[in-house]
Amino acid sequence: MRTLAERVYEVGVQDWDRRLFDELIPLPDGTSYNAYLIKGSQKTALLDTVDPAKTELLVDHLVRVGADSIDYIISHHAEQDHSGSIPDMLLMYPDAKVVTNPKCKAMLMDHLQLEENQFIEVQDGQELSLGDKTLQFIFTPWVHWPETMSTWLKEDRILFSCDFFGSHQACSTLYVQDEAKVLEAAKRYYGEIMMPFRSSIRGNLKKLEGLDIAAIAPSHGPVYNRPSLIVDAYRDWIDEEKVKNHVIMAYVSMHDSTRKMTEYFVDALMDRGVGVKQFNLTGADIGELVIDLVDAATVVIGSPTVLVGPHPSALYCAALVNVLRPKTKHLGIIGSFGWGSKMVDQIIGMLSTLKAEVFEPVLAKGLPNEQAYSELDALAEKIAEKHKALGLM
Ligand code: FEO
């Protein structure tokens, strides 16, 4: 059995086969739904459950760890990948109470149709004794729902942070082995769901400053036994001023005009020492694009014109950027049209949350001509100047 400390067990489930979350987010490495069992000298607590599709494995793990009784089911977050098995847990352990904050309780009553008398409500900072082990609840809201909270196990100095600091990956090791790989997965996860709430995350990180944390045990991915790895990364990701000399060039092309412009432009950036990654929106892993969105200084969207407006794939990209609200400093639009276009206005209209300087767009009528290539050179030059001015190169 996977043990974090004396009588502290990981009893969750690795979901190796899952490839999509929320029918939206790609999961190239699957995911895990971590749940933890803490046996105190007097009481036993289960911290979170698993996705309802995997309840059977959770039950199996609880039997194997000898969880004859559970007094408390701590619910950090009402989303069903962690709460979905609570109804089955309450059937298996009918004396157990669900311990959570008032917001989460209300959401669990809505999502799982639990009854009021099945809960114990706790407040921020409140403690719950299991005998020789003490749980302290720390409200860490908006990672990524308003009710999210964490639990601090005082005696063993373990922070159970639920989605906060998590990473979508199934893996056989309890603790982080390959730090670079975990950081990339955690960055992808942060970008996909937490980035829009980074001002709240700033407050949550501040709340954790006084804790001498030995390990961070999230609800997805491996446990961090070197907590500064992920805490320092989060500090960088939420810092509005920390952007990289990097351009996201996301494009779609129908008859090669926009593709030719994109390829020329990417070369023009490279010639000037600007980092760039080209994403063909037809088939791109959106999660890869989101990883770059976390700290790229500049985003450029390339689109042809379809029925006067942008290609729907470009609109999808703009909608994604808009909802994720990255700290991107500059925005460019390039593309093509046949006889007329409102493409630029419509893309900019989709990006109302982005606080970025918008460069003069570069549009070609049909295939790009000398003038279009010269304007692309000028745009690349402008971006290089802006990146230099930010001290990025
Ligand atoms: Fe892993 Fe927001 O649930």
CSV table of C-alpha atoms and ligand atoms in Angstrom, one decimal:
chain,number,residue,atom,x,y,z
A,1,MET,CA,0.0,0.0,0.0
A,2,ARG,CA,1.2,3.5,-0.8
A,3,THR,CA,2.2,5.2,2.5
A,4,LEU,CA,3.1,8.9,2.9
A,5,ALA,CA,3.6,8.7,6.7
A,6,GLU,CA,2.7,6.5,9.6
A,7,ARG,CA,-1.0,5.6,9.0
A,8,VAL,CA,-1.3,8.0,6.1
A,9,TYR,CA,-2.1,6.1,2.9
A,10,GLU,CA,-2.8,7.0,-0.7
A,11,VAL,CA,-5.9,5.0,-1.7
A,12,GLY,CA,-6.9,6.7,-4.9
A,13,VAL,CA,-6.9,5.5,-8.5
A,14,GLN,CA,-4.7,5.9,-11.6
A,15,ASP,CA,-6.8,6.3,-14.7
A,16,TRP,CA,-4.2,5.3,-17.3
A,17,ASP,CA,-6.7,5.2,-20.2
A,18,ARG,CA,-8.6,8.5,-19.9
A,19,ARG,CA,-7.8,10.8,-22.8
A,20,LEU,CA,-10.1,13.7,-22.4
A,21,PHE,CA,-11.4,15.7,-19.4
A,22,ASP,CA,-14.6,17.7,-19.5
A,23,GLU,CA,-14.9,16.5,-23.1
A,24,LEU,CA,-12.4,19.3,-23.7
A,25,ILE,CA,-9.0,18.9,-22.1
A,26,PRO,CA,-6.6,16.4,-23.7
A,27,LEU,CA,-4.9,14.0,-21.2
A,28,PRO,CA,-1.9,12.6,-23.0
A,29,ASP,CA,-0.7,10.8,-19.9
A,30,GLY,CA,-4.1,9.9,-18.4
A,31,THR,CA,-4.8,11.2,-14.9
A,32,SER,CA,-5.2,10.1,-11.3
A,33,TYR,CA,-7.8,10.7,-8.7
A,34,ASN,CA,-5.8,10.7,-5.5
A,35,ALA,CA,-7.6,10.0,-2.2
A,36,TYR,CA,-5.9,9.7,1.1
A,37,LEU,CA,-6.8,7.8,4.2
A,38,ILE,CA,-5.5,9.0,7.6
A,39,LYS,CA,-5.9,6.7,10.6
A,40,GLY,CA,-5.6,8.7,13.8
A,41,SER,CA,-5.5,7.0,17.2
A,42,GLN,CA,-9.3,7.8,17.7
A,43,LYS,CA,-10.8,8.7,14.3
A,44,THR,CA,-10.2,7.9,10.7
A,45,ALA,CA,-10.6,10.3,7.8
A,46,LEU,CA,-10.8,9.8,4.0
A,47,LEU,CA,-9.6,12.9,2.1
A,48,ASP,CA,-11.5,13.1,-1.1
A,49,THR,CA,-12.8,10.2,-3.2
A,50,VAL,CA,-12.5,9.4,-6.9
A,51,ASP,CA,-14.3,9.7,-10.2
A,52,PRO,CA,-17.5,7.7,-9.9
A,53,ALA,CA,-16.4,5.5,-12.8
A,54,LYS,CA,-13.5,4.2,-10.6
A,55,THR,CA,-15.4,3.7,-7.3
A,56,GLU,CA,-14.7,-0.1,-7.4
A,57,LEU,CA,-11.0,0.4,-7.3
A,58,LEU,CA,-11.3,2.9,-4.4
A,59,VAL,CA,-13.3,0.3,-2.5
A,60,ASP,CA,-10.7,-2.3,-3.2
A,61,HIS,CA,-7.9,0.0,-2.0
A,62,LEU,CA,-9.8,0.8,1.2
A,63,VAL,CA,-10.4,-2.9,1.9
A,64,ARG,CA,-6.7,-3.6,1.3
A,65,VAL,CA,-5.6,-0.9,3.7
A,66,GLY,CA,-8.0,-2.2,6.4
A,67,ALA,CA,-10.3,0.8,6.5
A,68,ASP,CA,-13.0,-0.9,8.7
A,69,SER,CA,-14.5,2.3,9.7
A,70,ILE,CA,-14.4,5.9,8.4
A,71,ASP,CA,-15.6,8.8,10.6
A,72,TYR,CA,-15.0,11.7,8.3
A,73,ILE,CA,-15.0,12.2,4.5
A,74,ILE,CA,-13.1,15.4,3.9
A,75,SER,CA,-14.3,17.0,0.6
A,76,HIS,CA,-11.9,19.6,-0.7
A,77,HIS,CA,-13.8,20.3,-3.9
A,78,ALA,CA,-17.2,19.5,-5.2
A,79,GLU,CA,-16.2,18.5,-8.8
A,80,GLN,CA,-17.1,15.0,-9.4
A,81,ASP,CA,-13.7,13.6,-10.2
A,82,HIS,CA,-13.1,13.9,-6.4
A,83,SER,CA,-16.6,13.9,-4.9
A,84,GLY,CA,-18.3,11.5,-7.2
A,85,SER,CA,-17.8,8.4,-5.0
A,86,ILE,CA,-19.0,10.1,-1.8
A,87,PRO,CA,-22.5,8.7,-2.1
A,88,ASP,CA,-21.1,5.2,-2.4
A,89,MET,CA,-18.7,5.9,0.5
A,90,LEU,CA,-21.7,6.9,2.7
A,91,LEU,CA,-23.4,3.7,1.9
A,92,MET,CA,-20.2,1.7,2.7
A,93,TYR,CA,-19.6,3.8,5.9
A,94,PRO,CA,-23.1,4.9,7.0
A,95,ASP,CA,-21.8,6.6,10.2
A,96,ALA,CA,-19.4,8.8,8.3
A,97,LYS,CA,-20.0,12.6,7.9
A,98,VAL,CA,-18.9,14.7,5.0
A,99,VAL,CA,-16.6,17.5,6.3
A,100,THR,CA,-16.4,20.5,4.2
A,101,ASN,CA,-16.9,24.3,4.0
A,102,PRO,CA,-20.3,25.9,3.6
A,103,LYS,CA,-19.9,26.6,-0.2
A,104,CYS,CA,-18.7,23.1,-1.0
A,105,LYS,CA,-21.5,21.6,1.1
A,106,ALA,CA,-24.1,23.6,-0.9
A,107,MET,CA,-22.5,22.4,-4.1
A,108,LEU,CA,-22.4,18.8,-3.0
A,109,MET,CA,-26.1,18.9,-2.1
A,110,ASP,CA,-26.8,20.2,-5.6
A,111,HIS,CA,-24.4,17.9,-7.6
A,112,LEU,CA,-24.8,14.7,-5.6
A,113,GLN,CA,-28.2,15.3,-3.9
A,114,LEU,CA,-26.7,14.7,-0.4
A,115,GLU,CA,-28.8,15.7,2.6
A,116,GLU,CA,-28.0,18.4,5.1
A,117,ASN,CA,-27.6,16.0,8.0
A,118,GLN,CA,-24.8,14.2,6.2
A,119,PHE,CA,-22.4,17.1,6.7
A,120,ILE,CA,-20.2,18.7,9.3
A,121,GLU,CA,-19.4,22.3,8.2
A,122,VAL,CA,-16.0,23.8,8.9
A,123,GLN,CA,-14.6,27.3,8.7
A,124,ASP,CA,-11.3,28.6,7.5
A,125,GLY,CA,-8.5,27.6,9.9
A,126,GLN,CA,-10.6,25.2,11.9
A,127,GLU,CA,-9.0,22.1,13.3
A,128,LEU,CA,-10.4,18.5,13.5
A,129,SER,CA,-8.7,16.0,15.8
A,130,LEU,CA,-8.3,12.4,14.8
A,131,GLY,CA,-6.6,11.7,18.2
A,132,ASP,CA,-2.9,11.8,17.6
A,133,LYS,CA,-3.3,13.5,14.2
A,134,THR,CA,-4.8,16.9,13.6
A,135,LEU,CA,-6.3,18.2,10.4
A,136,GLN,CA,-6.5,22.0,9.8
A,137,PHE,CA,-8.6,23.3,7.0
A,138,ILE,CA,-7.2,26.1,4.9
A,139,PHE,CA,-9.6,27.7,2.4
A,140,THR,CA,-7.8,28.0,-0.9
A,141,PRO,CA,-10.7,29.2,-3.2
A,142,TRP,CA,-10.8,29.5,-7.0
A,143,VAL,CA,-8.5,26.7,-7.8
A,144,HIS,CA,-10.6,26.4,-9.9
A,145,TRP,CA,-14.0,26.5,-8.3
A,146,PRO,CA,-15.0,29.0,-5.6
A,147,GLU,CA,-15.3,26.3,-2.9
A,148,THR,CA,-11.9,24.7,-3.1
A,149,MET,CA,-10.0,24.2,0.2
A,150,SER,CA,-6.9,22.3,1.4
A,151,THR,CA,-6.1,20.3,4.5
A,152,TRP,CA,-2.9,20.6,6.6
A,153,LEU,CA,-1.9,17.5,8.5
A,154,LYS,CA,0.0,19.2,11.3
A,155,GLU,CA,1.9,16.3,12.9
A,156,ASP,CA,3.2,15.0,9.5
A,157,ARG,CA,3.5,18.4,7.8
A,158,ILE,CA,1.6,17.3,4.7
A,159,LEU,CA,-0.5,19.6,2.7
A,160,PHE,CA,-3.4,18.0,0.9
A,161,SER,CA,-4.2,20.6,-1.8
A,162,CYS,CA,-6.7,18.8,-4.1
A,163,ASP,CA,-6.5,20.3,-7.6
A,164,PHE,CA,-4.1,23.1,-6.4
A,165,PHE,CA,-0.5,22.0,-7.5
A,166,GLY,CA,-1.9,19.0,-9.3
A,167,SER,CA,-1.0,17.5,-12.7
A,168,HIS,CA,-3.0,15.3,-15.0
A,169,GLN,CA,-0.9,12.1,-15.2
A,170,ALA,CA,-1.2,8.5,-14.2
A,171,CYS,CA,2.0,7.2,-12.8
A,172,SER,CA,3.2,4.2,-10.7
A,173,THR,CA,5.3,6.2,-8.3
A,174,LEU,CA,3.9,7.9,-5.3
A,175,TYR,CA,6.4,10.8,-5.3
A,176,VAL,CA,7.7,12.9,-8.1
A,177,GLN,CA,10.5,11.1,-10.0
A,178,ASP,CA,11.1,13.1,-13.1
A,179,GLU,CA,10.8,16.8,-12.0
A,180,ALA,CA,10.9,18.3,-15.5
A,181,LYS,CA,8.1,16.0,-16.7
A,182,VAL,CA,5.9,16.7,-13.7
A,183,LEU,CA,6.4,20.4,-14.0
A,184,GLU,CA,5.3,20.4,-17.7
A,185,ALA,CA,2.2,18.4,-16.8
A,186,ALA,CA,1.5,20.7,-13.8
A,187,LYS,CA,2.0,23.8,-16.0
A,188,ARG,CA,-0.5,22.4,-18.6
A,189,TYR,CA,-3.0,21.8,-15.8
A,190,TYR,CA,-2.5,25.2,-14.2
A,191,GLY,CA,-2.9,26.8,-17.6
A,192,GLU,CA,-6.0,24.9,-18.5
A,193,ILE,CA,-8.0,25.6,-15.4
A,194,MET,CA,-6.3,27.9,-12.9
A,195,MET,CA,-4.7,30.6,-15.0
A,196,PRO,CA,-7.8,32.8,-15.1
A,197,PHE,CA,-7.9,32.9,-11.3
A,198,ARG,CA,-4.2,33.7,-10.7
A,199,SER,CA,-5.0,36.7,-8.4
A,200,SER,CA,-6.8,34.3,-6.1
A,201,ILE,CA,-3.9,31.8,-6.3
A,202,ARG,CA,-1.6,34.6,-5.3
A,203,GLY,CA,-3.6,35.0,-2.1
A,204,ASN,CA,-3.7,31.3,-1.5
A,205,LEU,CA,0.1,31.0,-1.9
A,206,LYS,CA,0.5,33.8,0.7
A,207,LYS,CA,-1.7,31.9,3.1
A,208,LEU,CA,0.6,28.9,2.9
A,209,GLU,CA,3.8,30.9,3.6
A,210,GLY,CA,3.9,30.2,7.3
A,211,LEU,CA,3.7,26.4,6.9
A,212,ASP,CA,6.8,24.2,7.1
A,213,ILE,CA,5.7,21.8,4.4
A,214,ALA,CA,7.3,18.4,4.2
A,215,ALA,CA,5.1,17.2,1.3
A,216,ILE,CA,2.3,18.5,-1.0
A,217,ALA,CA,-0.2,15.7,-1.8
A,218,PRO,CA,-2.5,16.9,-4.6
A,219,SER,CA,-5.5,15.1,-6.0
A,220,HIS,CA,-4.0,14.6,-9.4
A,221,GLY,CA,-0.5,13.4,-10.2
A,222,PRO,CA,2.4,12.5,-7.9
A,223,VAL,CA,3.2,13.8,-4.4
A,224,TYR,CA,5.8,16.5,-4.1
A,225,ASN,CA,8.4,15.6,-1.5
A,226,ARG,CA,10.3,18.7,-2.5
A,227,PRO,CA,7.4,21.2,-2.2
A,228,SER,CA,9.5,24.2,-3.4
A,229,LEU,CA,9.6,22.6,-6.9
A,230,ILE,CA,5.9,23.3,-7.5
A,231,VAL,CA,5.4,26.3,-5.2
A,232,ASP,CA,8.3,28.3,-6.9
A,233,ALA,CA,6.9,27.3,-10.3
A,234,TYR,CA,3.4,28.6,-9.3
A,235,ARG,CA,5.1,31.9,-8.1
A,236,ASP,CA,6.6,32.3,-11.6
A,237,TRP,CA,3.4,31.4,-13.4
A,238,ILE,CA,1.2,33.9,-11.5
A,239,ASP,CA,3.7,36.7,-11.7
A,240,GLU,CA,2.3,39.2,-14.3
A,241,GLU,CA,5.7,40.5,-15.2
A,242,LYS,CA,7.4,37.1,-15.8
A,243,VAL,CA,6.9,36.4,-19.5
A,244,LYS,CA,9.3,34.7,-21.9
A,245,ASN,CA,10.8,35.6,-25.2
A,246,HIS,CA,8.3,33.5,-26.9
A,247,VAL,CA,5.6,33.8,-29.6
A,248,ILE,CA,2.7,31.5,-30.0
A,249,MET,CA,1.9,31.3,-33.7
A,250,ALA,CA,-1.4,29.6,-33.9
A,251,TYR,CA,-2.8,29.4,-37.4
A,252,VAL,CA,-5.2,27.6,-39.7
A,253,SER,CA,-5.0,27.6,-43.5
A,254,MET,CA,-7.4,26.5,-46.3
A,255,HIS,CA,-5.6,27.3,-49.6
A,256,ASP,CA,-2.0,27.9,-48.4
A,257,SER,CA,-2.0,31.7,-48.3
A,258,THR,CA,-2.1,31.8,-44.5
A,259,ARG,CA,0.3,28.9,-44.2
A,260,LYS,CA,2.8,30.6,-46.5
A,261,MET,CA,2.5,33.8,-44.4
A,262,THR,CA,2.9,31.8,-41.2
A,263,GLU,CA,6.0,30.0,-42.3
A,264,TYR,CA,7.6,33.1,-43.6
A,265,PHE,CA,6.7,35.0,-40.4
A,266,VAL,CA,8.1,32.2,-38.1
A,267,ASP,CA,11.4,32.3,-40.0
A,268,ALA,CA,11.4,36.1,-39.7
A,269,LEU,CA,11.0,35.8,-35.9
A,270,MET,CA,13.7,33.1,-35.7
A,271,ASP,CA,16.1,35.3,-37.7
A,272,ARG,CA,15.7,38.0,-35.1
A,273,GLY,CA,16.3,35.7,-32.1
A,274,VAL,CA,12.7,35.6,-31.0
A,275,GLY,CA,11.5,32.2,-29.7
A,276,VAL,CA,8.4,30.9,-31.4
A,277,LYS,CA,6.3,27.8,-31.7
A,278,GLN,CA,4.0,27.2,-34.6
A,279,PHE,CA,0.7,25.5,-33.9
A,280,ASN,CA,-1.5,24.3,-36.8
A,281,LEU,CA,-4.9,24.6,-35.2
A,282,THR,CA,-6.1,21.7,-37.3
A,283,GLY,CA,-5.2,18.8,-35.0
A,284,ALA,CA,-3.0,20.8,-32.5
A,285,ASP,CA,-3.0,19.5,-28.9
A,286,ILE,CA,-4.7,22.5,-27.3
A,287,GLY,CA,-2.9,21.5,-24.0
A,288,GLU,CA,0.4,22.1,-25.7
A,289,LEU,CA,-0.7,25.6,-26.8
A,290,VAL,CA,-2.0,26.3,-23.2
A,291,ILE,CA,1.4,25.4,-21.7
A,292,ASP,CA,3.0,28.1,-23.9
A,293,LEU,CA,0.1,30.5,-23.1
A,294,VAL,CA,1.1,30.5,-19.4
A,295,ASP,CA,4.2,32.7,-20.0
A,296,ALA,CA,4.6,33.6,-23.7
A,297,ALA,CA,5.0,37.3,-24.2
A,298,THR,CA,3.2,37.4,-27.6
A,299,VAL,CA,0.4,35.5,-29.3
A,300,VAL,CA,-0.2,35.7,-33.0
A,301,ILE,CA,-3.3,34.2,-34.6
A,302,GLY,CA,-3.3,33.4,-38.3
A,303,SER,CA,-6.6,32.8,-40.2
A,304,PRO,CA,-8.0,32.8,-43.6
A,305,THR,CA,-11.4,34.4,-44.2
A,306,VAL,CA,-14.5,32.1,-44.2
A,307,LEU,CA,-17.8,33.8,-45.1
A,308,VAL,CA,-16.3,37.2,-44.3
A,309,GLY,CA,-15.2,36.2,-40.8
A,310,PRO,CA,-12.3,34.1,-39.3
A,311,HIS,CA,-12.0,30.4,-39.8
A,312,PRO,CA,-13.9,28.7,-36.9
A,313,SER,CA,-10.7,27.1,-35.7
A,314,ALA,CA,-9.1,30.5,-35.3
A,315,LEU,CA,-12.3,31.7,-33.5
A,316,TYR,CA,-12.0,28.7,-31.2
A,317,CYS,CA,-8.4,29.6,-30.4
A,318,ALA,CA,-9.4,33.2,-29.7
A,319,ALA,CA,-12.2,32.0,-27.4
A,320,LEU,CA,-9.8,29.8,-25.6
A,321,VAL,CA,-7.2,32.6,-25.1
A,322,ASN,CA,-10.0,34.9,-24.0
A,323,VAL,CA,-11.4,32.5,-21.3
A,324,LEU,CA,-7.9,31.6,-20.0
A,325,ARG,CA,-6.9,35.3,-19.7
A,326,PRO,CA,-3.1,34.7,-20.0
A,327,LYS,CA,-0.6,37.5,-19.1
A,328,THR,CA,0.4,37.8,-22.8
A,329,LYS,CA,1.6,41.4,-23.5
A,330,HIS,CA,1.2,41.6,-27.3
A,331,LEU,CA,-1.3,40.3,-29.8
A,332,GLY,CA,-0.8,40.0,-33.6
A,333,ILE,CA,-3.2,38.9,-36.3
A,334,ILE,CA,-2.2,37.8,-39.8
A,335,GLY,CA,-4.2,36.1,-42.5
A,336,SER,CA,-5.8,36.2,-45.9
A,337,PHE,CA,-9.0,36.9,-47.7
A,338,GLY,CA,-10.5,36.6,-51.2
A,339,TRP,CA,-12.7,39.6,-51.7
A,340,GLY,CA,-13.4,41.2,-48.3
A,341,SER,CA,-12.9,40.4,-44.6
A,342,LYS,CA,-14.1,41.3,-41.2
A,343,MET,CA,-11.8,38.7,-39.7
A,344,VAL,CA,-9.6,41.0,-37.7
A,345,ASP,CA,-12.5,42.8,-36.0
A,346,GLN,CA,-14.2,39.5,-35.1
A,347,ILE,CA,-11.0,38.0,-33.6
A,348,ILE,CA,-10.3,41.1,-31.6
A,349,GLY,CA,-13.9,41.2,-30.5
A,350,MET,CA,-13.5,37.7,-29.1
A,351,LEU,CA,-10.5,38.8,-27.0
A,352,SER,CA,-12.1,41.3,-24.7
A,353,THR,CA,-10.4,40.0,-21.5
A,354,LEU,CA,-6.9,40.1,-23.0
A,355,LYS,CA,-4.9,43.1,-21.7
A,356,ALA,CA,-2.4,43.1,-24.6
A,357,GLU,CA,-1.1,45.6,-27.1
A,358,VAL,CA,-2.6,44.8,-30.5
A,359,PHE,CA,-0.2,45.2,-33.4
A,360,GLU,CA,-1.3,46.3,-36.9
A,361,PRO,CA,-2.6,43.2,-38.6
A,362,VAL,CA,-1.1,41.8,-41.8
A,363,LEU,CA,-3.6,40.7,-44.4
A,364,ALA,CA,-3.0,39.3,-47.9
A,365,LYS,CA,-5.5,39.3,-50.7
A,366,GLY,CA,-5.1,35.8,-52.1
A,367,LEU,CA,-1.5,34.5,-52.0
A,368,PRO,CA,0.9,36.8,-50.1
A,369,ASN,CA,2.8,39.3,-52.3
A,370,GLU,CA,6.0,41.3,-51.7
A,371,GLN,CA,4.1,43.9,-49.7
A,372,ALA,CA,2.6,41.2,-47.4
A,373,TYR,CA,6.0,39.7,-46.8
A,374,SER,CA,7.5,43.1,-46.1
A,375,GLU,CA,4.7,43.8,-43.6
A,376,LEU,CA,5.4,40.4,-41.9
A,377,ASP,CA,9.1,41.4,-41.6
A,378,ALA,CA,8.1,44.6,-40.1
A,379,LEU,CA,5.8,42.8,-37.6
A,380,ALA,CA,8.6,40.4,-36.7
A,381,GLU,CA,10.9,43.4,-36.1
A,382,LYS,CA,8.3,45.1,-34.0
A,383,ILE,CA,7.9,42.0,-31.8
A,384,ALA,CA,11.7,41.7,-31.4
A,385,GLU,CA,11.9,45.3,-30.3
A,386,LYS,CA,9.1,44.8,-27.8
A,387,HIS,CA,10.7,41.7,-26.4
A,388,LYS,CA,14.0,43.6,-26.1
A,389,ALA,CA,12.2,46.5,-24.3
A,390,LEU,CA,10.8,44.0,-21.8
A,391,GLY,CA,14.4,42.7,-21.2
A,392,LEU,CA,13.5,39.2,-22.6
A,393,MET,CA,16.4,39.1,-25.1
B,1,FEO,FE1,-9.8,17.6,-10.3
B,1,FEO,FE2,-11.5,20.4,-10.4
B,1,FEO,O1,-11.3,18.6,-10.2
